[in-house]
């Protein structure tokens, strides 16, 4: 049997292509990467009126067949049938923005010139009417020589007509291929056709322009952006707290239930501590990822994201980055994982790579438990002035150290490993629109799946490996498991390395499980100090006291400095692997961040010792 | 290269054009830009004879610029806008 015909959905960025793709295929989509590049491939199925299934592939938005970004190169190669691993489409569904015809028709003409059966979706026809533009789809169709269907993708309008038109063109023999034309000639042709298809135009004050006068205002603009970001952060922390609690207690209950039904031993430990612990470590990230992406998709869908990039571009360019890096980096303050996933919107490859590499330097929420514990144990609760406490100041300093480190690292990376591809900021500011909630939901679903599938496996395996390291070989009576285990021996090896920067054996031991996630360091230290864990509050308190008694102050400060930089988060490493398509960049990231962490902890320790602290 | 002689004495670069005033592109100094930038600007519709209007400036250092070109509004950095010569319309 022949495979289902492949139809490529193709068009300019901001033509509403993805919404149309969602409208045609629904939520059952396959999301992955094109082989060898970090360009997302989305495909789905729909059924034509005659009952025949067809496969749709959502090609990356492009302005033309002469590529100026990796995304556009994929689009071109797939359309020309030269992309290894993707068959050439049997038909094209070209999406154009009805209110921006003179620009979008240029690419449409190029695409029609490819000679494949083609249908044009005259999308966002409602917005064009709102702008006072009256267009004739019939006229446009006769001028272009292909069927033209009016659609409103976000309202799911025009999809049945599209399916009908696709069925028709698929039944027709392929047209002869016209030669690709000079872009400037095509542009003039596009303007001519656009004018001819316009029945009338009434000039109206455009909504978008009025909104931009406020949102891009030199003073109000940044203030509103600050407010939006503040709200987003409040929500990420406030809304995720409860679900994270449910996941943690759910996992704990599951662990207890299984523990009760299994005999004590290695197998039980593997299931409860290894597997359930590992699954828990993966799922516990979901609430923050979903909430953050809810906001990111909303900002993206409304068109505000590009405005945020516009407002911040100048400041970001100081660090050699583009304004597009602002939201991903800011998101990384909650968690670097969604931050790194959000770098997809950065079109310059080197900018994107740099942003990914510095994202883990932003102080994510997982560092807070470590910071809180150490600060509470070692930094006296003194006030330095009205409303300024020493403890808060140290915490603030740690955040600043992360940001400063990120900016310097970005500058250096842009001059070395991520050199070239001049930071490039040329973006269309699309019209504001209300995204369909369904499109946001589909986007969230896809992000969740990507995280669970791609990062989940690696995180799970690592957790089990870490469990094995801590469990073997087993301690004989009278021996400490933490000392005789492989992890304990590795810790003795690490201790030699970290002794110069003031770390003791207990810290070396805590660093190994903390590879899974930073906050694990706290419970690992607690375990090392073998404190009665029946009363949590008491545990935290006595842990602080224990630490204060056991660690010299320079060691504690060095430990804090270490966590500003150390890449101790398997999820971040796993998602970096997915987003950079290989182990090269995550390996580099881990290497440079450990080096930075070592240097920062060392400098802190030696300075503190020299000052006699 | 085309030189729009009758306009030459009134020419400004796009970044010098005041916000809210319009101009016609007299020439684009493509050689000042690299390949990807040229490609993207052409795709945005920057071409001789096209009307442009700066709409907004970035809050820091008045950079980047939001410019209306045709029916689109696009953001470009000031250093790229400098390569675009415009004849202001009064």
XYZ file of C-alpha atoms in Angstrom:
703
model
C 0.000 0.000 0.000
C 1.238 3.473 -0.798
C 1.925 5.692 2.195
C -0.619 8.439 2.832
C 0.079 11.522 0.691
C 2.329 14.032 2.448
C 1.132 17.620 2.519
C 3.519 20.342 3.670
C 2.015 23.277 5.554
C 4.267 26.172 4.669
C 4.268 29.943 4.929
C 5.807 33.057 6.461
C 6.404 33.281 10.188
C 3.332 34.862 11.835
C 0.973 33.695 9.066
C -0.858 31.561 11.629
C 0.584 28.368 10.187
C 0.807 26.402 13.417
C -2.729 27.314 14.453
C -3.978 26.122 11.064
C -1.925 22.961 11.424
C -3.485 22.370 14.856
C -6.945 23.067 13.449
C -6.459 20.416 10.755
C -4.720 17.712 12.769
C -5.937 18.139 16.351
C -3.823 17.251 19.344
C -2.484 13.953 18.007
C 0.782 15.216 16.587
C 4.232 13.755 16.409
C 6.882 16.187 17.591
C 10.558 15.543 17.100
C 13.700 16.988 15.597
C 14.773 16.806 11.985
C 17.762 14.487 11.826
C 21.040 16.317 12.419
C 19.611 19.737 13.226
C 17.746 21.256 16.164
C 14.780 22.257 14.084
C 11.476 20.948 15.310
C 9.499 18.617 13.075
C 5.749 18.406 13.683
C 3.484 16.074 11.795
C -0.099 14.928 12.134
C -2.924 13.352 10.192
C -6.196 14.483 8.788
C -8.852 12.805 6.671
C -9.961 14.149 3.280
C -13.695 14.264 2.431
C -13.336 11.022 0.402
C -12.128 9.239 3.527
C -8.479 9.092 2.510
C -5.990 9.875 5.306
C -3.198 12.341 4.543
C -0.118 13.217 6.544
C 0.551 16.889 7.239
C 3.945 18.239 8.148
C 4.281 21.716 9.649
C 7.414 23.174 8.044
C 9.323 25.917 9.893
C 8.147 29.413 8.983
C 10.240 31.018 6.243
C 10.305 34.214 4.229
C 11.626 32.593 1.080
C 13.451 29.699 -0.499
C 16.827 31.438 -0.046
C 17.477 30.557 3.585
C 18.773 33.019 6.195
C 18.441 30.659 9.176
C 18.750 26.892 9.849
C 14.941 26.690 10.031
C 14.570 28.203 6.596
C 17.188 25.834 5.193
C 15.142 22.856 6.420
C 12.012 24.266 4.809
C 13.779 24.797 1.506
C 15.426 21.375 1.426
C 12.232 19.524 2.295
C 10.331 21.420 -0.404
C 12.981 20.679 -3.015
C 13.086 17.028 -1.971
C 16.771 17.225 -1.039
C 16.399 16.694 2.706
C 17.732 13.264 3.698
C 15.193 11.365 5.766
C 12.126 13.281 4.625
C 10.203 12.454 1.459
C 9.233 15.258 -0.855
C 5.716 16.529 -0.145
C 2.978 15.502 -2.587
C 1.161 18.796 -2.163
C 1.534 22.170 -0.478
C -0.793 24.058 1.786
C 0.511 27.622 1.613
C -0.620 29.857 4.476
C -0.687 33.632 3.956
C -1.782 36.413 6.294
C -4.665 38.143 4.549
C -3.743 41.502 6.060
C -0.130 41.235 4.902
C -0.631 39.909 1.407
C 1.884 42.065 -0.452
C 4.661 40.532 1.641
C 3.413 36.982 2.057
C 2.464 36.539 -1.587
C 6.107 36.778 -2.613
C 6.915 33.507 -0.863
C 3.574 32.059 -2.000
C 4.488 32.801 -5.632
C 7.846 31.104 -5.144
C 6.093 28.084 -3.662
C 3.485 27.897 -6.415
C 6.410 28.026 -8.858
C 7.659 24.708 -7.467
C 4.926 23.022 -9.522
C 3.502 20.846 -6.741
C -0.279 20.675 -6.288
C -0.988 23.712 -4.119
C -3.804 25.222 -2.078
C -3.514 28.706 -0.558
C -5.125 29.423 2.826
C -6.033 33.103 3.033
C -5.688 33.120 6.800
C -6.708 35.648 9.474
C -9.296 37.024 7.077
C -11.146 38.428 10.113
C -8.155 40.550 11.098
C -7.846 41.862 7.549
C -11.504 42.940 7.662
C -10.918 44.559 11.024
C -8.117 46.522 9.368
C -10.640 47.739 6.770
C -9.385 45.467 4.009
C -11.876 43.784 1.674
C -10.257 40.973 -0.311
C -11.614 38.700 -2.998
C -10.493 35.105 -2.623
C -11.908 34.324 -6.066
C -9.882 37.032 -7.759
C -6.778 35.965 -5.895
C -7.387 32.371 -6.951
C -7.628 33.244 -10.632
C -4.536 35.452 -10.419
C -2.495 32.754 -8.693
C -3.929 29.846 -10.640
C -4.506 27.722 -7.521
C -7.482 27.322 -5.154
C -7.633 30.005 -2.427
C -9.649 29.286 0.736
C -10.508 31.871 3.392
C -9.610 30.627 6.873
C -9.557 31.816 10.474
C -7.265 29.234 12.010
C -7.656 30.296 15.660
C -11.435 29.907 15.336
C -11.074 26.661 13.357
C -12.910 28.203 10.376
C -12.420 27.085 6.784
C -10.849 23.704 7.559
C -13.515 21.608 5.787
C -13.177 23.729 2.654
C -9.388 23.309 2.854
C -9.696 19.522 3.018
C -11.991 19.602 -0.015
C -9.575 21.765 -1.995
C -6.635 19.529 -1.046
C -8.524 16.484 -2.260
C -9.140 18.229 -5.591
C -5.555 19.303 -6.220
C -4.198 15.899 -5.210
C -6.365 14.317 -7.904
C -4.989 16.607 -10.614
C -1.819 15.827 -12.526
C 1.252 17.758 -11.386
C 1.759 21.068 -13.128
C 4.958 21.786 -14.973
C 7.660 23.422 -12.886
C 8.121 27.128 -13.411
C 11.593 28.589 -12.931
C 12.414 30.303 -9.659
C 12.422 34.038 -10.150
C 14.418 36.973 -8.918
C 13.171 37.985 -5.442
C 12.728 41.641 -6.365
C 10.666 40.791 -9.446
C 8.628 38.378 -7.328
C 8.063 41.128 -4.767
C 6.754 43.486 -7.425
C 4.529 40.754 -8.823
C 3.274 40.087 -5.282
C 2.385 43.754 -4.805
C 0.544 43.809 -8.127
C -1.497 40.715 -7.316
C -2.217 41.918 -3.810
C -3.577 45.197 -5.159
C -5.649 43.408 -7.799
C -7.194 41.105 -5.195
C -8.121 44.009 -2.935
C -11.710 45.063 -3.506
C -11.502 48.080 -1.229
C -9.466 49.437 1.610
C -10.767 51.744 4.299
C -8.015 53.234 6.394
C -8.678 52.576 10.083
C -6.675 53.191 13.208
C -5.108 49.842 13.796
C -5.423 48.191 17.164
C -1.896 46.940 17.114
C -0.513 50.401 16.549
C -2.457 51.818 19.463
C -1.364 49.036 21.798
C 2.239 49.392 20.731
C 2.208 53.060 21.613
C 1.729 51.992 25.213
C 3.571 48.674 25.314
C 6.638 49.956 23.447
C 6.651 53.341 25.165
C 10.176 54.135 26.394
C 9.002 54.460 30.006
C 5.707 52.579 30.237
C 6.988 49.722 28.072
C 9.741 48.470 30.392
C 7.512 49.025 33.432
C 4.742 46.891 31.951
C 7.278 44.242 30.961
C 8.521 44.215 34.552
C 4.975 43.799 35.795
C 4.268 40.957 33.380
C 7.460 39.175 34.439
C 6.689 39.740 38.109
C 3.229 38.212 37.693
C 4.696 35.288 35.809
C 7.173 34.579 38.592
C 4.636 34.917 41.339
C 2.466 32.428 39.498
C 5.301 29.991 38.865
C 6.111 29.822 42.553
C 2.632 30.238 44.017
C 0.813 27.842 41.685
C 3.476 25.170 41.596
C 3.878 24.832 45.341
C 0.747 22.736 45.877
C 1.180 20.385 42.892
C 4.833 19.825 43.806
C 3.665 18.936 47.314
C 1.106 16.490 45.904
C 3.677 14.839 43.691
C 6.147 14.527 46.536
C 3.630 13.135 49.000
C 2.117 10.937 46.291
C 5.510 9.460 45.520
C 6.247 9.047 49.207
C 2.904 7.275 49.751
C 3.560 5.045 46.750
C 7.006 4.237 48.088
C 5.610 3.372 51.509
C 2.860 1.215 50.030
C 5.368 -0.724 47.978
C 7.802 -0.904 50.856
C 5.075 -2.446 52.997
C 4.309 -5.149 50.459
C 7.875 -6.127 49.638
C 10.357 -7.912 51.877
C 13.209 -5.756 53.043
C 16.265 -6.034 50.879
C 18.059 -4.766 47.827
C 15.118 -5.260 45.465
C 12.852 -3.174 47.658
C 15.489 -0.520 47.924
C 15.892 -0.483 44.130
C 12.149 -0.033 43.597
C 11.531 2.481 46.363
C 14.741 4.514 46.478
C 15.891 4.003 42.918
C 12.886 3.789 40.596
C 10.187 5.643 42.509
C 12.704 8.209 43.638
C 13.799 8.595 40.010
C 10.279 8.943 38.638
C 9.549 11.450 41.373
C 12.668 13.439 40.485
C 11.389 13.710 36.909
C 7.722 14.462 37.540
C 8.415 17.025 40.240
C 9.686 19.401 37.525
C 6.400 19.305 35.612
C 4.362 21.889 37.553
C 6.950 24.651 37.094
C 7.581 23.697 33.477
C 3.877 23.719 32.644
C 3.121 26.998 34.402
C 6.107 28.728 32.868
C 5.243 27.446 29.424
C 1.632 28.472 29.856
C 2.889 32.050 30.167
C 5.482 31.682 27.436
C 2.927 30.269 24.983
C 0.491 33.012 25.893
C 3.114 35.720 25.410
C 4.187 34.103 22.159
C 0.622 33.654 20.895
C -0.488 37.197 21.634
C 2.549 38.704 19.923
C 3.910 40.263 23.130
C 7.011 38.057 23.243
C 8.547 39.845 20.275
C 7.833 43.183 21.974
C 9.630 42.008 25.104
C 12.593 41.093 22.922
C 12.385 44.533 21.292
C 12.482 46.280 24.675
C 15.405 44.240 25.990
C 17.479 43.854 22.848
C 19.841 46.731 23.540
C 20.701 45.505 27.034
C 21.107 41.915 25.897
C 23.311 42.972 23.010
C 25.850 44.266 25.541
C 26.450 40.630 26.455
C 26.599 39.639 22.810
C 23.095 38.177 22.911
C 19.857 39.147 21.220
C 16.674 40.423 22.840
C 15.206 37.024 22.123
C 17.373 35.579 24.897
C 15.679 37.651 27.583
C 12.626 35.483 28.314
C 14.510 32.148 28.260
C 17.114 33.535 30.666
C 14.506 35.037 32.930
C 12.589 31.748 32.952
C 15.767 30.074 34.084
C 15.424 31.825 37.442
C 12.560 29.439 38.080
C 14.147 26.479 36.364
C 16.736 26.199 33.614
C 14.899 23.314 31.941
C 11.950 25.290 30.520
C 14.351 28.200 29.963
C 16.505 26.082 27.699
C 13.436 24.660 25.974
C 12.254 28.223 25.303
C 15.428 29.145 23.390
C 13.814 27.698 20.253
C 12.541 31.159 19.409
C 16.098 32.517 18.976
C 16.804 32.313 15.268
C 20.566 32.863 15.304
C 22.153 29.506 16.079
C 25.137 30.936 17.976
C 22.948 33.237 20.048
C 20.808 30.278 20.923
C 23.754 28.091 21.866
C 25.212 30.821 24.088
C 21.859 31.332 25.784
C 21.565 27.605 26.471
C 25.096 27.459 27.871
C 24.607 30.337 30.323
C 21.015 29.521 31.338
C 22.132 27.221 34.219
C 23.917 30.204 35.822
C 20.621 31.871 36.596
C 19.743 31.072 40.196
C 17.007 28.484 39.810
C 14.590 27.571 42.564
C 16.395 24.294 43.302
C 19.357 26.225 44.684
C 17.208 27.927 47.285
C 17.102 25.035 49.785
C 20.905 24.830 49.698
C 21.356 28.583 50.030
C 18.767 28.822 52.792
C 20.352 26.056 54.844
C 23.906 27.350 54.612
C 22.975 30.985 55.133
C 20.835 30.138 58.145
C 23.660 28.084 59.629
C 26.566 30.452 59.067
C 25.501 33.999 58.369
C 24.508 35.867 61.532
C 21.012 37.315 61.451
C 22.173 40.928 61.750
C 20.562 44.025 60.323
C 22.815 46.404 58.453
C 20.225 49.118 58.102
C 16.487 49.622 57.896
C 15.078 46.589 56.078
C 18.506 45.305 55.095
C 19.514 42.098 56.767
C 22.899 40.474 56.349
C 21.345 37.132 55.448
C 19.179 38.671 52.740
C 22.161 40.578 51.436
C 24.176 37.388 51.071
C 21.269 35.758 49.233
C 21.033 38.775 46.934
C 24.779 38.587 46.365
C 24.450 34.982 45.273
C 21.814 35.958 42.695
C 23.979 38.792 41.429
C 26.968 36.453 41.214
C 24.897 34.171 38.992
C 23.734 36.984 36.715
C 27.169 38.558 36.520
C 28.714 35.182 35.821
C 26.175 34.571 33.053
C 26.821 37.920 31.361
C 30.592 37.492 31.457
C 30.335 33.880 30.329
C 28.039 34.917 27.455
C 30.521 37.562 26.308
C 33.434 35.127 26.466
C 31.515 32.312 24.769
C 30.416 34.624 21.948
C 34.078 35.441 21.363
C 35.296 31.845 21.509
C 33.277 28.653 21.034
C 30.075 30.381 19.887
C 31.816 32.951 17.721
C 30.417 34.270 14.475
C 26.919 34.634 13.146
C 26.738 38.263 14.254
C 24.057 38.662 16.841
C 21.210 39.506 14.601
C 18.004 41.146 15.549
C 15.610 41.527 12.685
C 12.125 40.542 13.573
C 8.641 41.091 12.401
C 6.380 42.648 15.036
C 3.184 40.707 14.326
C -0.289 42.015 15.035
C -1.617 41.381 18.503
C -4.188 38.642 18.692
C -5.835 36.427 21.245
C -4.491 32.896 20.890
C -6.960 30.031 20.983
C -6.829 28.295 24.345
C -6.758 25.008 22.460
C -3.507 25.966 20.725
C -1.980 26.858 24.095
C -3.161 23.512 25.491
C -1.658 21.594 22.557
C 1.630 23.465 23.028
C 1.693 22.643 26.758
C 0.952 18.993 26.083
C 3.815 18.814 23.601
C 6.320 20.479 25.977
C 5.333 18.085 28.759
C 5.794 15.065 26.485
C 9.148 16.293 25.204
C 10.380 16.744 28.741
C 9.084 13.388 29.984
C 10.290 11.428 26.958
C 13.630 12.995 26.207
C 14.807 14.149 29.595
C 12.860 11.625 31.659
C 14.805 8.600 30.428
C 18.187 10.101 31.172
C 17.087 11.371 34.577
C 15.618 8.008 35.508
C 18.736 6.084 34.499
C 20.990 8.487 36.369
C 18.911 8.252 39.514
C 19.111 4.478 39.441
C 22.863 4.600 38.816
C 23.303 6.998 41.724
C 21.243 4.653 43.866
C 23.462 1.739 42.850
C 26.603 3.712 43.673
C 25.268 4.447 47.133
C 24.060 0.869 47.753
C 27.012 -1.251 46.636
C 28.926 -2.890 48.065
C 26.740 -3.355 51.106
C 28.019 -2.451 54.505
C 28.800 -5.220 56.974
C 27.556 -4.764 60.545
C 29.512 -2.013 62.240
C 30.378 -0.265 58.981
C 28.822 2.888 57.631
C 27.014 2.349 54.300
C 27.963 5.848 53.198
C 31.644 5.049 53.731
C 31.992 1.586 52.190
C 29.752 2.131 49.169
C 31.152 2.985 45.744
C 29.836 6.482 46.260
C 31.805 6.685 49.489
C 34.986 5.621 47.720
C 34.378 8.030 44.873
C 33.840 10.708 47.502
C 37.247 9.906 48.955
C 38.657 10.446 45.460
C 36.766 13.695 45.037
C 37.848 14.800 48.479
C 41.455 14.894 47.300
C 40.393 17.189 44.470
C 38.185 19.480 46.534
C 40.319 19.656 49.670
C 42.239 22.665 48.322
C 38.994 24.639 48.068
C 38.045 23.835 51.624
C 35.583 20.976 51.121
C 35.565 18.102 53.602
C 34.615 14.453 53.135
C 30.960 15.091 54.026
C 30.623 17.664 51.252
C 32.357 15.383 48.773
C 29.861 12.695 49.694
C 26.889 15.052 49.298
C 28.081 16.231 45.877
C 27.515 12.820 44.282
C 23.757 12.421 44.866
C 23.402 16.167 44.293
C 24.276 15.500 40.656
C 20.633 14.440 40.261
C 19.438 17.800 41.573
C 21.001 20.465 43.744
C 18.448 20.347 46.508
C 19.349 16.702 47.105
C 22.586 18.020 48.626
C 20.579 19.132 51.654
C 19.092 15.723 52.354
C 22.413 14.078 51.552
C 24.162 16.200 54.150
C 21.387 15.419 56.571
C 21.927 11.703 55.990
C 25.661 12.029 56.442
C 25.155 13.655 59.798
C 22.781 10.807 60.653
C 20.195 12.872 62.311
C 16.927 11.524 63.554
C 14.533 12.214 60.705
C 11.265 11.742 62.554
C 10.657 15.429 63.083
C 11.400 17.476 60.008
C 11.512 20.856 61.643
C 13.754 19.630 64.371
C 15.919 18.008 61.736
C 16.391 21.239 59.831
C 17.198 23.105 62.995
C 19.645 20.647 64.361
C 21.209 20.225 60.920
C 21.996 23.931 60.893
C 23.483 23.687 64.342
C 25.471 20.637 63.387
C 26.805 22.368 60.317
C 27.728 25.482 62.238
C 29.622 23.296 64.678
C 31.351 21.144 62.058
C 32.219 23.409 59.153
C 34.548 26.368 59.374
C 33.030 29.539 57.892
C 35.342 29.637 54.835
C 34.187 26.123 53.934
C 30.548 27.163 54.149
C 31.139 30.229 51.984
C 33.043 28.151 49.446
C 30.155 25.685 49.395
C 27.737 28.538 48.571
C 30.015 29.841 45.817
C 30.246 26.325 44.398
C 26.482 26.084 44.011
C 26.256 29.399 42.179
C 28.049 27.770 39.242
C 28.069 23.989 39.558
C 25.959 22.233 36.884
C 24.464 19.839 39.381
C 21.226 19.039 37.687
C 20.750 16.014 35.467
C 17.552 17.470 33.998
C 19.397 20.505 32.691
C 22.113 18.350 31.162
C 19.516 16.039 29.617
C 17.484 18.853 28.096
C 20.647 20.497 26.771
C 21.463 17.259 25.010
C 18.070 17.255 23.367
C 18.135 20.918 22.423
C 21.654 20.820 20.974
C 21.238 17.411 19.376
C 24.200 15.621 20.875
C 26.516 15.188 23.827
C 29.121 17.706 22.686
C 27.544 20.867 24.129
C 26.178 19.378 27.355
C 29.664 17.952 27.949
C 31.187 21.362 27.323
C 28.623 23.010 29.588
C 29.307 20.599 32.450
C 33.046 21.072 32.007
C 33.104 24.846 31.974
C 30.587 25.193 34.793
C 32.507 22.799 37.058
C 35.680 24.707 36.292
C 33.943 27.973 37.165
C 32.464 26.450 40.327
C 35.877 25.170 41.394
C 37.523 28.524 40.779
C 34.761 30.474 42.522
C 34.749 28.180 45.560
C 38.539 28.256 45.694
C 38.805 32.024 45.493
C 36.087 32.376 48.137
C 37.792 29.904 50.453
C 41.292 31.319 50.123
C 40.074 34.881 50.501
C 38.044 33.976 53.571
C 40.999 32.135 55.133
C 43.348 35.015 54.350
C 40.906 37.429 55.993
C 40.916 35.194 59.048
C 37.179 34.459 58.954
C 24.009 50.793 -8.458
C 21.124 53.172 -8.792
C 21.674 56.632 -7.429
C 18.504 58.557 -6.818
C 20.072 61.853 -7.862
C 17.077 64.208 -7.474
C 16.675 63.223 -3.832
C 20.308 62.984 -2.905
C 20.574 66.315 -1.149
C 17.656 65.470 1.181
C 18.808 62.017 1.980
C 19.015 60.707 5.496
C 19.757 57.285 6.794
C 16.734 55.465 8.181
C 17.943 55.822 11.763
C 17.931 59.608 11.380
C 14.340 59.737 10.194
C 12.093 61.060 12.978
C 9.558 58.756 14.587
C 6.193 59.167 12.890
C 7.553 60.729 9.705
C 7.706 58.901 6.424
C 10.356 58.473 3.813
C 10.957 56.671 0.577
C 13.924 54.352 0.330
C 16.386 55.931 -2.097
C 19.073 53.287 -1.853
C 20.172 50.465 0.374
C 23.884 50.056 0.858
C 23.745 46.295 0.701
C 27.538 45.995 0.783
C 27.524 47.208 4.420
C 25.482 44.187 5.456
C 26.299 40.512 5.513
C 24.506 37.906 3.467
C 21.954 36.795 6.058
C 21.062 40.397 6.921
C 20.622 41.313 3.249
C 18.422 38.297 2.746
C 16.214 39.040 5.754
C 15.849 42.762 4.922
C 14.839 41.911 1.351
C 12.332 39.429 2.694
C 10.866 42.136 4.890
C 10.319 44.105 1.700
C 13.081 46.720 2.029
C 13.664 47.847 -1.542
C 14.243 51.084 -3.401
C 11.086 53.124 -3.755
C 9.311 51.558 -0.778
C 7.807 53.859 1.861
C 9.083 53.407 5.413
C 8.066 54.958 8.724
C 9.874 54.594 12.055
C 7.203 53.930 14.691
C 8.991 53.215 17.953
C 12.474 53.280 19.425
C 13.904 50.883 21.972
C 13.942 52.314 25.510
C 17.691 51.913 26.003
C 19.908 53.980 23.714
C 16.977 54.451 21.290
C 17.838 51.097 19.808
C 16.412 48.996 18.107
C 13.899 50.661 15.791
C 10.409 49.470 14.932
C 9.794 50.461 11.334
C 6.704 50.141 9.214
C 7.544 48.830 5.768
C 4.571 48.129 3.520
C 1.943 46.537 5.752
C 4.472 45.055 8.124
C 6.145 46.404 11.224
C 9.648 45.097 11.706
C 12.330 45.592 14.340
C 15.892 46.224 13.205
C 18.953 47.494 15.008
C 20.207 51.010 14.509
C 23.448 49.881 12.870
C 21.452 48.095 10.171
C 19.108 51.044 9.716
C 22.170 53.150 8.895
C 22.649 51.223 5.665
C 19.238 52.334 4.403
C 19.150 55.763 2.717
C 15.782 57.458 2.672
C 14.370 60.599 1.088
C 11.964 62.074 3.655
C 8.529 63.037 2.376
C 7.314 66.364 3.664
